[in-house]
Coordinates of C-alpha atoms and ligand atoms in Angstrom, one line a residue:
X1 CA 107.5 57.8 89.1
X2 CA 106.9 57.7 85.2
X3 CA 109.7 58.7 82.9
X4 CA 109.4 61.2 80.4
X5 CA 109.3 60.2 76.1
X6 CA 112.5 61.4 74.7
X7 CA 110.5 64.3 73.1
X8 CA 108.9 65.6 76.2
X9 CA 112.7 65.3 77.8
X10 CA 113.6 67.4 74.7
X11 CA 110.7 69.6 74.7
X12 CA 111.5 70.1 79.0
X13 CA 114.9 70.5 78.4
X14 CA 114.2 73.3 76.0
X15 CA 112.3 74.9 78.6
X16 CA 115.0 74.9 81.9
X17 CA 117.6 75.7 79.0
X18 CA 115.4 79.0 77.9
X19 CA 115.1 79.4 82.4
X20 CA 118.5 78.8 83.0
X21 CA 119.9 81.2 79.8
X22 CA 118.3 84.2 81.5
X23 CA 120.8 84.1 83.9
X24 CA 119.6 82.7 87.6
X25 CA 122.1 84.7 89.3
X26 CA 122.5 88.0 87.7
X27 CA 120.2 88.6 84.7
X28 CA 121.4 88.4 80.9
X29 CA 119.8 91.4 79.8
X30 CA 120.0 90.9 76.0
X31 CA 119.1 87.4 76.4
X32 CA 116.5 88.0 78.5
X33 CA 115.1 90.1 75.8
X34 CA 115.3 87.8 72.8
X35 CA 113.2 85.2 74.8
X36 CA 111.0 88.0 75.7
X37 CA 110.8 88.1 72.3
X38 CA 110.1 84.5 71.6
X39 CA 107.6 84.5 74.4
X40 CA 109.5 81.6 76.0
X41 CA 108.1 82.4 78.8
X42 CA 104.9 81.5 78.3
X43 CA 105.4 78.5 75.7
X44 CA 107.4 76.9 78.4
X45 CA 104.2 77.3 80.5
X46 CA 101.9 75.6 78.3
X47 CA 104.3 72.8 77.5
X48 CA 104.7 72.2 81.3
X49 CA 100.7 72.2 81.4
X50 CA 100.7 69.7 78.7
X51 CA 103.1 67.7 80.3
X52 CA 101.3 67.9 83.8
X53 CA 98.4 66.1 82.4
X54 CA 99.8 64.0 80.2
X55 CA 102.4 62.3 83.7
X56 CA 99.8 63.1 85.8
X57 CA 101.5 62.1 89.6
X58 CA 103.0 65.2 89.7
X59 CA 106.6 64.2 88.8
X60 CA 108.2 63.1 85.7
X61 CA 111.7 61.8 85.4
X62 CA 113.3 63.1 82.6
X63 CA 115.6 61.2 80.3
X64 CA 119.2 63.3 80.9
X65 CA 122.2 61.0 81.0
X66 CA 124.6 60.6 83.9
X67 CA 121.9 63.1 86.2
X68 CA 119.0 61.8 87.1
X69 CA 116.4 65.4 86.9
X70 CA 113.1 65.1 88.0
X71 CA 110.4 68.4 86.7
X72 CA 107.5 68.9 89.4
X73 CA 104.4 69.4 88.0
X74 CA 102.0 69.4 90.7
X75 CA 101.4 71.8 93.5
X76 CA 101.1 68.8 96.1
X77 CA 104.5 67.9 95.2
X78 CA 105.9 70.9 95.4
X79 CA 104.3 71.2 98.9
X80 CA 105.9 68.3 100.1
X81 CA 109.5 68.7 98.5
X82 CA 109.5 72.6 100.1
X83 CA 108.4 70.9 103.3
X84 CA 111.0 68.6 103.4
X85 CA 114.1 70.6 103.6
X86 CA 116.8 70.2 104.3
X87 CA 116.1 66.2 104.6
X88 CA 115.5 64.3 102.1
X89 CA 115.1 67.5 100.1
X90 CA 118.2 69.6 100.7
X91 CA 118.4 73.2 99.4
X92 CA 122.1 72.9 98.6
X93 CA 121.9 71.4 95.2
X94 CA 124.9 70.8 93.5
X95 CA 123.9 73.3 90.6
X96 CA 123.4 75.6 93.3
X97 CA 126.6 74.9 95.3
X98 CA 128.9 75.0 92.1
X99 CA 127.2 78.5 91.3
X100 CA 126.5 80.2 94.6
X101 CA 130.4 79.4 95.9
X102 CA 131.5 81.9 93.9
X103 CA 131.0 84.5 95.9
X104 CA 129.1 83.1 99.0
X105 CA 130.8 79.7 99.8
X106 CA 129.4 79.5 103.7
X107 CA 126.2 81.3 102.8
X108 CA 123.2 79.2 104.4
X109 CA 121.3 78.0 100.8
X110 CA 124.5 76.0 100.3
X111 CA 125.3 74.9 103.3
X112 CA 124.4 71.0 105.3
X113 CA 123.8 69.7 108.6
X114 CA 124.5 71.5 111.4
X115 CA 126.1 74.4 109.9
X116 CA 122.8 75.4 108.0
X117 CA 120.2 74.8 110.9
X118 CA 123.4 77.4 112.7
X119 CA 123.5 80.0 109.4
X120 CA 119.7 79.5 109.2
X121 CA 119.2 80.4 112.7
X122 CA 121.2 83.8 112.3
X123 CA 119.9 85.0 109.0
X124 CA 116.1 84.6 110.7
X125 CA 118.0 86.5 114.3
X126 CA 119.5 89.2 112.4
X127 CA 116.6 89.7 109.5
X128 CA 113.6 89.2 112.0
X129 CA 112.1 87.2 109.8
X130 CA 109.1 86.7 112.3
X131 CA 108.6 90.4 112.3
X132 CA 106.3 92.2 109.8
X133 CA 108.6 95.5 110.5
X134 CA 112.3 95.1 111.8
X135 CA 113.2 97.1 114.5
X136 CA 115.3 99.3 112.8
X137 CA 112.6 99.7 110.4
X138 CA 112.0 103.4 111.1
X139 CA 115.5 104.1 110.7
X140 CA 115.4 101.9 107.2
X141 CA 112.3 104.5 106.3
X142 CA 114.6 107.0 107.0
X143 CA 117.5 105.9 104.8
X144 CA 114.4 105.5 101.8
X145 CA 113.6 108.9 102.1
X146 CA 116.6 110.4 102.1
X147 CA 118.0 108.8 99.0
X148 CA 114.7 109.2 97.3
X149 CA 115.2 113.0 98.0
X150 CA 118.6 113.3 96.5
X151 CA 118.5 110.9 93.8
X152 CA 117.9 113.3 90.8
X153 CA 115.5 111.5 88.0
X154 CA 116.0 114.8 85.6
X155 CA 111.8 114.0 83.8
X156 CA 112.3 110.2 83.5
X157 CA 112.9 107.6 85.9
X158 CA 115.1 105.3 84.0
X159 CA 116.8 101.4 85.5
X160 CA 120.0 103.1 85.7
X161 CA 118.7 106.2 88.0
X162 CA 116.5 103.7 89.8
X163 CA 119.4 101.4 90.9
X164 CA 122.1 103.7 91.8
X165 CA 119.6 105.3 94.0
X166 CA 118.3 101.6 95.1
X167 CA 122.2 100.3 96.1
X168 CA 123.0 103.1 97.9
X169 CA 119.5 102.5 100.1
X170 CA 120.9 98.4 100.2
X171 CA 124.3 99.5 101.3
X172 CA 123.4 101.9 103.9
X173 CA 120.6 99.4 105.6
X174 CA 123.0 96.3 105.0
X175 CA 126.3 98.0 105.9
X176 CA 125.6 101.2 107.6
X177 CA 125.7 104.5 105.8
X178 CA 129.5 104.5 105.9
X179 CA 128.8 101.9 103.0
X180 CA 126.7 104.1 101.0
X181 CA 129.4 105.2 98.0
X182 CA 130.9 102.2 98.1
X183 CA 130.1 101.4 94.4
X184 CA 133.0 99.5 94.0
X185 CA 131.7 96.3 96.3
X186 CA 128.6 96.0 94.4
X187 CA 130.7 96.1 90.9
X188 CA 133.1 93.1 92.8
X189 CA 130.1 91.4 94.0
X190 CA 127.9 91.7 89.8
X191 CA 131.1 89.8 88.4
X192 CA 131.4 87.3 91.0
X193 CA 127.5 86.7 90.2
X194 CA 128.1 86.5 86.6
X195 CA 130.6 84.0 86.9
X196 CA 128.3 82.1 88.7
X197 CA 125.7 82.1 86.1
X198 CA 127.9 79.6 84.9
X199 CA 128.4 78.0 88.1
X200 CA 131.1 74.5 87.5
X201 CA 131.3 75.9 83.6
X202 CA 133.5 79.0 84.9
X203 CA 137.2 78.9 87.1
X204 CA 136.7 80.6 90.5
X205 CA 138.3 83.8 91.1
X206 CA 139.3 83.2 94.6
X207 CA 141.3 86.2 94.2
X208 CA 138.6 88.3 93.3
X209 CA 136.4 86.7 95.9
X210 CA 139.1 87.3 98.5
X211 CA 139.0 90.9 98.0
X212 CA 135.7 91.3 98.1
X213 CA 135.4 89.9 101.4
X214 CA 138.3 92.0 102.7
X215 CA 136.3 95.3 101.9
X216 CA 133.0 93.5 103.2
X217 CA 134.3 93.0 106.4
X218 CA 135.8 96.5 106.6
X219 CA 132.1 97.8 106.6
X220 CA 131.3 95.1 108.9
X221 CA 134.0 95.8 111.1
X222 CA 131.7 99.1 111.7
X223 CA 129.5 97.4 113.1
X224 CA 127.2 100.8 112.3
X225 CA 123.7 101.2 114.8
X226 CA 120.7 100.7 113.1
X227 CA 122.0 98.7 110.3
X228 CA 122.0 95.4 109.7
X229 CA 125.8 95.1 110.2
X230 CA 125.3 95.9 113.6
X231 CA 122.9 93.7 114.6
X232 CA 124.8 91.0 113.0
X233 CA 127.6 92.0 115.3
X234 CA 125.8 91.5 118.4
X235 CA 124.0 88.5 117.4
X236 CA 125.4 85.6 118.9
X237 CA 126.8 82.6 116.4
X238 CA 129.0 80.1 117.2
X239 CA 132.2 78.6 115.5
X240 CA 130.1 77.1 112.6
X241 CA 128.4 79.9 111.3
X242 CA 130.4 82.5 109.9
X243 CA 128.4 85.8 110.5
X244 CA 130.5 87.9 107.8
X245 CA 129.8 85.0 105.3
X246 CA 126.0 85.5 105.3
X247 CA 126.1 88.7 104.2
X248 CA 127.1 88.6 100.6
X249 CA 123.9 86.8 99.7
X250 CA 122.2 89.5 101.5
X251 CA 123.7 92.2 99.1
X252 CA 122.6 89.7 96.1
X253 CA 119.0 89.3 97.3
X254 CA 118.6 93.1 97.5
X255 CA 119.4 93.7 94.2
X256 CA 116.0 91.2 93.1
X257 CA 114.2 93.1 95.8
X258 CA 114.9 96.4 93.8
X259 CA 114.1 94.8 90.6
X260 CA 110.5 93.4 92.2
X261 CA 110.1 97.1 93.2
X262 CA 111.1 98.4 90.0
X263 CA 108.6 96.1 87.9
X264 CA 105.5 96.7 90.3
X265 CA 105.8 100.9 89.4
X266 CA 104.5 98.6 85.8
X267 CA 101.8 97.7 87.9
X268 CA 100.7 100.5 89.5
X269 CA 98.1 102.1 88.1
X270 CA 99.5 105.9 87.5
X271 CA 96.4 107.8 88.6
X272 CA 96.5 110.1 91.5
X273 CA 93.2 108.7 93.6
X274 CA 94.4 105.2 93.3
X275 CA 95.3 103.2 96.1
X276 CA 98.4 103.4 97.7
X277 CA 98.5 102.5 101.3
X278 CA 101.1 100.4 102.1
X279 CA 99.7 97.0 102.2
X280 CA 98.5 97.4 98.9
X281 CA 102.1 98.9 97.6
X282 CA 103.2 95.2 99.0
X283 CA 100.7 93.1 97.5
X284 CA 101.5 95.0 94.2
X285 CA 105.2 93.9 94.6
X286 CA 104.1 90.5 95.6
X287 CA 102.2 90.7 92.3
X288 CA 105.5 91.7 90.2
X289 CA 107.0 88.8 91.9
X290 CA 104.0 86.7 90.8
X291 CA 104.2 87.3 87.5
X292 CA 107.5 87.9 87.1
X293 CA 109.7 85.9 89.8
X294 CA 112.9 86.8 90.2
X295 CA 114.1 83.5 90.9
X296 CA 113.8 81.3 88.0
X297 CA 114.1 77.9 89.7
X298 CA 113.8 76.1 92.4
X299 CA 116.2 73.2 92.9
X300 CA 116.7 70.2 95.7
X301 CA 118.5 67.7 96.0
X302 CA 117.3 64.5 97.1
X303 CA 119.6 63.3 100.2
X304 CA 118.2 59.4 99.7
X305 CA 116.0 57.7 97.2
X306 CA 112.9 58.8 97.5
X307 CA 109.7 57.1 95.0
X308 CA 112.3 55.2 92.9
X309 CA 114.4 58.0 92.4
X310 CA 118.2 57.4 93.5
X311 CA 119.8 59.8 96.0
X312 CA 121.2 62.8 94.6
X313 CA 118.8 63.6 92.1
X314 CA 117.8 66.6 91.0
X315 CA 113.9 68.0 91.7
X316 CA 113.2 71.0 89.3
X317 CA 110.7 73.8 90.6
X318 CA 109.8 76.7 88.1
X319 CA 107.7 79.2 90.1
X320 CA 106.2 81.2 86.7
X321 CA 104.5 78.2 85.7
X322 CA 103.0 77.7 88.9
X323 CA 102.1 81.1 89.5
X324 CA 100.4 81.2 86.0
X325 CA 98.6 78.2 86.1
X326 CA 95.1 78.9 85.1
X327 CA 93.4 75.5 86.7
X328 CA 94.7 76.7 90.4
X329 CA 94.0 80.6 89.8
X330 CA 90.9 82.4 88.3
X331 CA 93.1 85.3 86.7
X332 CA 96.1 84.6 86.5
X333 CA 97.6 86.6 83.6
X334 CA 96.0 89.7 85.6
X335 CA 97.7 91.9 88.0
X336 CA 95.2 90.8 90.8
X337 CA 96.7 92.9 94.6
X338 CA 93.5 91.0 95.6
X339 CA 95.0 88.0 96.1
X340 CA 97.5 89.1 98.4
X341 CA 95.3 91.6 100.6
X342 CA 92.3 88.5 101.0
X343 CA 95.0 86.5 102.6
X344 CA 94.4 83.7 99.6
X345 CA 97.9 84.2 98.2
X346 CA 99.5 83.4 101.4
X347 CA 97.6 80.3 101.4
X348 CA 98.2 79.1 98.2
X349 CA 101.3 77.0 97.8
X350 CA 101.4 77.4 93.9
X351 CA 102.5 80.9 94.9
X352 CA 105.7 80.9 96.0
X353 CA 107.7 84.0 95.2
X354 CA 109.8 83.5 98.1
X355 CA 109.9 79.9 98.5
X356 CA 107.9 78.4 101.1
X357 CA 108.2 75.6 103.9
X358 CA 111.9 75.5 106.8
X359 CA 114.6 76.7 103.6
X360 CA 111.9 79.6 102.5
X361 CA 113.6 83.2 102.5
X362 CA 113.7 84.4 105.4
X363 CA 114.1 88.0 104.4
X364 CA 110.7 88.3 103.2
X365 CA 109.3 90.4 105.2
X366 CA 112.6 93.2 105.1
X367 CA 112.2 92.9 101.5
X368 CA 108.3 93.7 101.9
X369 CA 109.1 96.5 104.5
X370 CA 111.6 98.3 102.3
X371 CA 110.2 97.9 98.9
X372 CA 107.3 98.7 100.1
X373 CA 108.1 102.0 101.9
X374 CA 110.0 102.9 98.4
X375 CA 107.1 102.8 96.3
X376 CA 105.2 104.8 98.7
X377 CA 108.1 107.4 99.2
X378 CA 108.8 107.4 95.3
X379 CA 104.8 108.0 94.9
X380 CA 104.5 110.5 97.1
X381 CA 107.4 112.5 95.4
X382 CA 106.9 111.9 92.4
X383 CA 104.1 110.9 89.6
X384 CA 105.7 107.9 87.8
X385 CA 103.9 107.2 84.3
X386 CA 105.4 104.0 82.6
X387 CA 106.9 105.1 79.1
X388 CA 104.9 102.0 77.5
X389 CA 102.4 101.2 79.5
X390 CA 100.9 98.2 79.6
X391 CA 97.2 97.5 78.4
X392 CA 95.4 97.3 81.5
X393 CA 92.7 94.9 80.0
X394 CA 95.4 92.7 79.1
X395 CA 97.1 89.6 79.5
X396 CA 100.2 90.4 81.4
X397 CA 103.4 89.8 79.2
X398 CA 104.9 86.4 80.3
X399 CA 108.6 88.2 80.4
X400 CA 109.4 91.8 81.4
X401 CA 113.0 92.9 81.2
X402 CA 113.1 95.2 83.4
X403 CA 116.5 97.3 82.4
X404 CA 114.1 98.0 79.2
X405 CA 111.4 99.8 81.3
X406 CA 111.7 104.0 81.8
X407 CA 109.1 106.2 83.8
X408 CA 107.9 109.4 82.4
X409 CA 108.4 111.5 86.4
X410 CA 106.5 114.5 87.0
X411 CA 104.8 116.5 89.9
X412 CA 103.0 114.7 92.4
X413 CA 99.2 115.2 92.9
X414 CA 98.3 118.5 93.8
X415 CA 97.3 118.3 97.7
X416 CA 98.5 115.6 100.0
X417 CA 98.1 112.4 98.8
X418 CA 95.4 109.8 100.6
X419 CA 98.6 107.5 101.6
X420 CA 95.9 105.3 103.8
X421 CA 96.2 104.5 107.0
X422 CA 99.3 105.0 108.6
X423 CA 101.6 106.1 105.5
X424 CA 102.6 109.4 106.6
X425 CA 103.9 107.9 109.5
X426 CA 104.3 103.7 108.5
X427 CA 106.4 103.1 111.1
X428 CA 104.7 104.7 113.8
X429 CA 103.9 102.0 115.7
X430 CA 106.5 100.7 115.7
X431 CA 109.3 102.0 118.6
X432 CA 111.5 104.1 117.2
X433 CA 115.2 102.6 118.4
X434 CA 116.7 105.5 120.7
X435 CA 118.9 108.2 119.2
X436 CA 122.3 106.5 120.1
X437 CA 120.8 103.6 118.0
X438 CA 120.4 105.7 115.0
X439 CA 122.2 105.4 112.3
X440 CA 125.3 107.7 112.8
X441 CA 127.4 109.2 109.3
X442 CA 130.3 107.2 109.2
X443 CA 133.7 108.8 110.0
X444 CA 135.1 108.8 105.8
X445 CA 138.0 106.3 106.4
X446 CA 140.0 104.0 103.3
X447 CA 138.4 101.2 101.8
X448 CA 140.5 98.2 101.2
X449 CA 141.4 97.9 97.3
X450 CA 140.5 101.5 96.7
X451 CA 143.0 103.8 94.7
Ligands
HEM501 C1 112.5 90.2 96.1 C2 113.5 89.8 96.9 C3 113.7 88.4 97.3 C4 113.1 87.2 96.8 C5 112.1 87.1 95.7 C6 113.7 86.1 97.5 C7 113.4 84.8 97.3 C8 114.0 83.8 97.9 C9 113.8 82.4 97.5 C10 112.9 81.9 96.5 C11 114.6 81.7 98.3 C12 114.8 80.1 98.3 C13 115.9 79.8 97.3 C14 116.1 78.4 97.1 O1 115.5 77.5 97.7 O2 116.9 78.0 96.2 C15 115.3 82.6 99.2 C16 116.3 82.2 100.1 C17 117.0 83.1 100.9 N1 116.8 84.4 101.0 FE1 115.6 85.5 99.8 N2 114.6 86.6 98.4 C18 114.6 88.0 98.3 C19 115.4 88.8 99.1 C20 116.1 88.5 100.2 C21 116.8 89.4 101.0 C22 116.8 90.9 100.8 C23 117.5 88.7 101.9 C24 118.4 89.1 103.0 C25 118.6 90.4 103.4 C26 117.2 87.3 101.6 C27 117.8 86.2 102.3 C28 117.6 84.9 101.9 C29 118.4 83.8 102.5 C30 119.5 83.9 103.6 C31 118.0 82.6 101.9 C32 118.4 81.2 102.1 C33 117.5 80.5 103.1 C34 117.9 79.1 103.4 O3 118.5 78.4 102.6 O4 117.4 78.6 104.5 N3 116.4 87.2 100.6 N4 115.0 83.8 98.9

């Protein structure tokens, strides 16, 4: 593997630094938009380009003291570092482990051995991750509509509005609807995730992280019908895999799903005859995640030396460049739901929104299910008309900050809206779990650490 000039391990490093400073855990809003600003976005693509052909294996070791880093350029490489997780490539970086502990120390991502193939095997149990719709995924449609019904926009649709309304959704299909004013655990959970930002830079509150896992497992304790909690609780685990401490990355992971959401209303083209079935309201936030991924980078670890590289180095995956890289895609500053709906996305391993290979996330397809269903129950509610719209014709900005974005809401369409095929009723295919299953209204009891 070649090693990088000192100025293209400058001119690299600017580019993780301008990744890594929009905050992998929990976005840096201001930041976010003065490299929006700069277009750093974009820059950072072409200088990856640049560098791609000038080391052209794929790999480049850049010249970082006391940590050897290696930046993957190449699609084929990335295939074959995804596919080999969690050996020699494990998922549980030390980046990652110094930054994620903070508030999910057992989650599966950052876990080894036995443990993760344990963790992995009940995140994929409880999230279905096999399963195009969950079986509670009526009852999830259910929760959408209701919350879309009593969330009040008052003639614009702005992040604030959107995410209150989106949390309460998370917490009632995570924890149960017992869960769903719990604002307090999400506000816990947002500072634990900004202290991770700076992952080994920033003291762990174990105090804080304590308390947040006491009021997490009251809602768990619930064990609520129809959510997620519930399933976890009758899924069996053994010793090694800490159920309760899954979860937490479950609430963080929402919160991108919501922003993916949130981005592909952007997308969406306003006008009342367009398409909106929901495959194509999924390949639309498949596109927001496209263009704009929600997670920055993708890091391994090498367990062993691997092509000259010792053990324990570091292999650096940014998705955006991938996912714009005009030699592998014919449009790719375009929103293009064709590429999606054809099947070609799926097959393409520079797209990897939600990883790919054994480690990928395997709560794609809730994530497609629910966002999904809340662009269609937002549409047929509502008419959502971006503020600043963006120029259809036009290259797609490289950066969207989506706290920034606002939504003119007015009527829907006159006369039911063509939802497609299914729409009215998404689900109904699906069995519908019993009523005992259903989701019940929770008794209003204390939460830990509340007044
Ligand atoms: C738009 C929303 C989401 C996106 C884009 C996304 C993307 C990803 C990506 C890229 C990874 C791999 C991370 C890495 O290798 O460092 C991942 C892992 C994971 N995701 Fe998601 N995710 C989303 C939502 C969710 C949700 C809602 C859940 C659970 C309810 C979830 C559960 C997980 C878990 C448990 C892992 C770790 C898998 C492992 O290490 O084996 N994700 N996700």
């Amino acid at each position: 593997m070649r090693r990088a000039s000192v100025g293209d391990t400058l001119r690299a490093g600017w580019v993780l630094a301008s990744v890594f400073a929009q905050g992998p855990v929990l976005r840096r809003s201001r930041m976010v938009r003065f490299l929006a600003w700069l277009d750093a976005d974009r820059r950072g693509y072409r200088t990856m380009r640049r560098l791609r052909w000038k080391y052209r294996d794929g790999l480049v070791r850049l010249r970082i003291p006391g940590r050897p880093v290696v930046l993957v350029l190449s699609v084929a490489e990335v295939r074959s570092i995804l596919n080999g997780a969690p050996e020699p490539y494990t998922p549980a970086s030390r980046e990652k482990v110094a930054a994620l502990t903070h508030f999910q120390p057992h989650g599966v991502l950052v876990s080894h051995g036995p443990g993760r193939a344990a963790r992995r095997r009940l995140n994929e149990a409880v999230l279905e991750t096999g399963h195009p719709v969950h079986r509670h995924g009526a009852g999830f449609a259910e929760v959408i509509r209701e919350e879309v019904a009593a969330a009040a926009f008052d003639g614009e649709l702005t992040w604030d509005g959107f995410s209150r309304m989106w949390w309460r959704v998370v917490r009632r299909i995570v924890l149960g609807n017992g869960a769903r004013d719990d604002e307090q655990l999400v506000r816990m959970l947002n500072t634990l995730r900004s202290d991770a930002n700076w992952a080994y830079l920033r003291p762990k509150r174990d105090g804080l992280r304590r308390r947040f896992e006491e009021r997490l497992r009251f809602h768990l304790d619930r064990a609520e019908p129809g959510s997620l909690a519930g399933l976890l609780a009758t899924t069996a685990a053994g010793p090694e895999t800490d159920p309760a401490g899954q979860v937490p990355h479950w609430l963080f992971a929402f919160d991108a799903a919501g922003i993916a959401a949130y981005r592909a209303l952007l997308l969406l083209p306003a006008a009342p005859d367009a398409r909106a079935d929901l495959a194509y309201l999924q390949a639309a936030v498949l596109e927001s995640l496209r263009l704009w991924p929600t997670t920055l980078v993708l890091l391994r670890d090498s367990t062993g030396p691997v092509d000259g590289a010792p053990a324990g180095s570091a292999y650096v995956i940014v998705p955006a460049y991938h996912h714009r890289d005009p030699d592998l895609l014919d449009e790719p500053d375009l929103f293009t739901p064709d590429l999606w709906l054809s099947g070609r996305g799926a097959d393409n391993w520079a797209l990897m929104p939600f990883s790919r290979g054994p480690a990928a996330c395997p709560g794609r397809n809730l994530v497609l299910l629910t966002t999904g269903l809340l662009l269609a129950t937002l549409r047929e509610r509502h008419t959502l008309v971006p503020v600043r719209p963006l120029d259809p014709g036009a290259s797609l900005p490289g950066t969207v900050e989506h706290t920034a974005l606002r939504y003119a809401v007015g009527a829907p369409a006159p006369g039911p809206v063509d939802l497609g095929p299914g729409l009215a009723d998404p689900l109904g295919v699906v069995p519908v779990s019993s009523p005992s299953e259903r989701t019940a209204p929770a008794r209003p009891r204390r939460v830990p650490g509340s007044g």
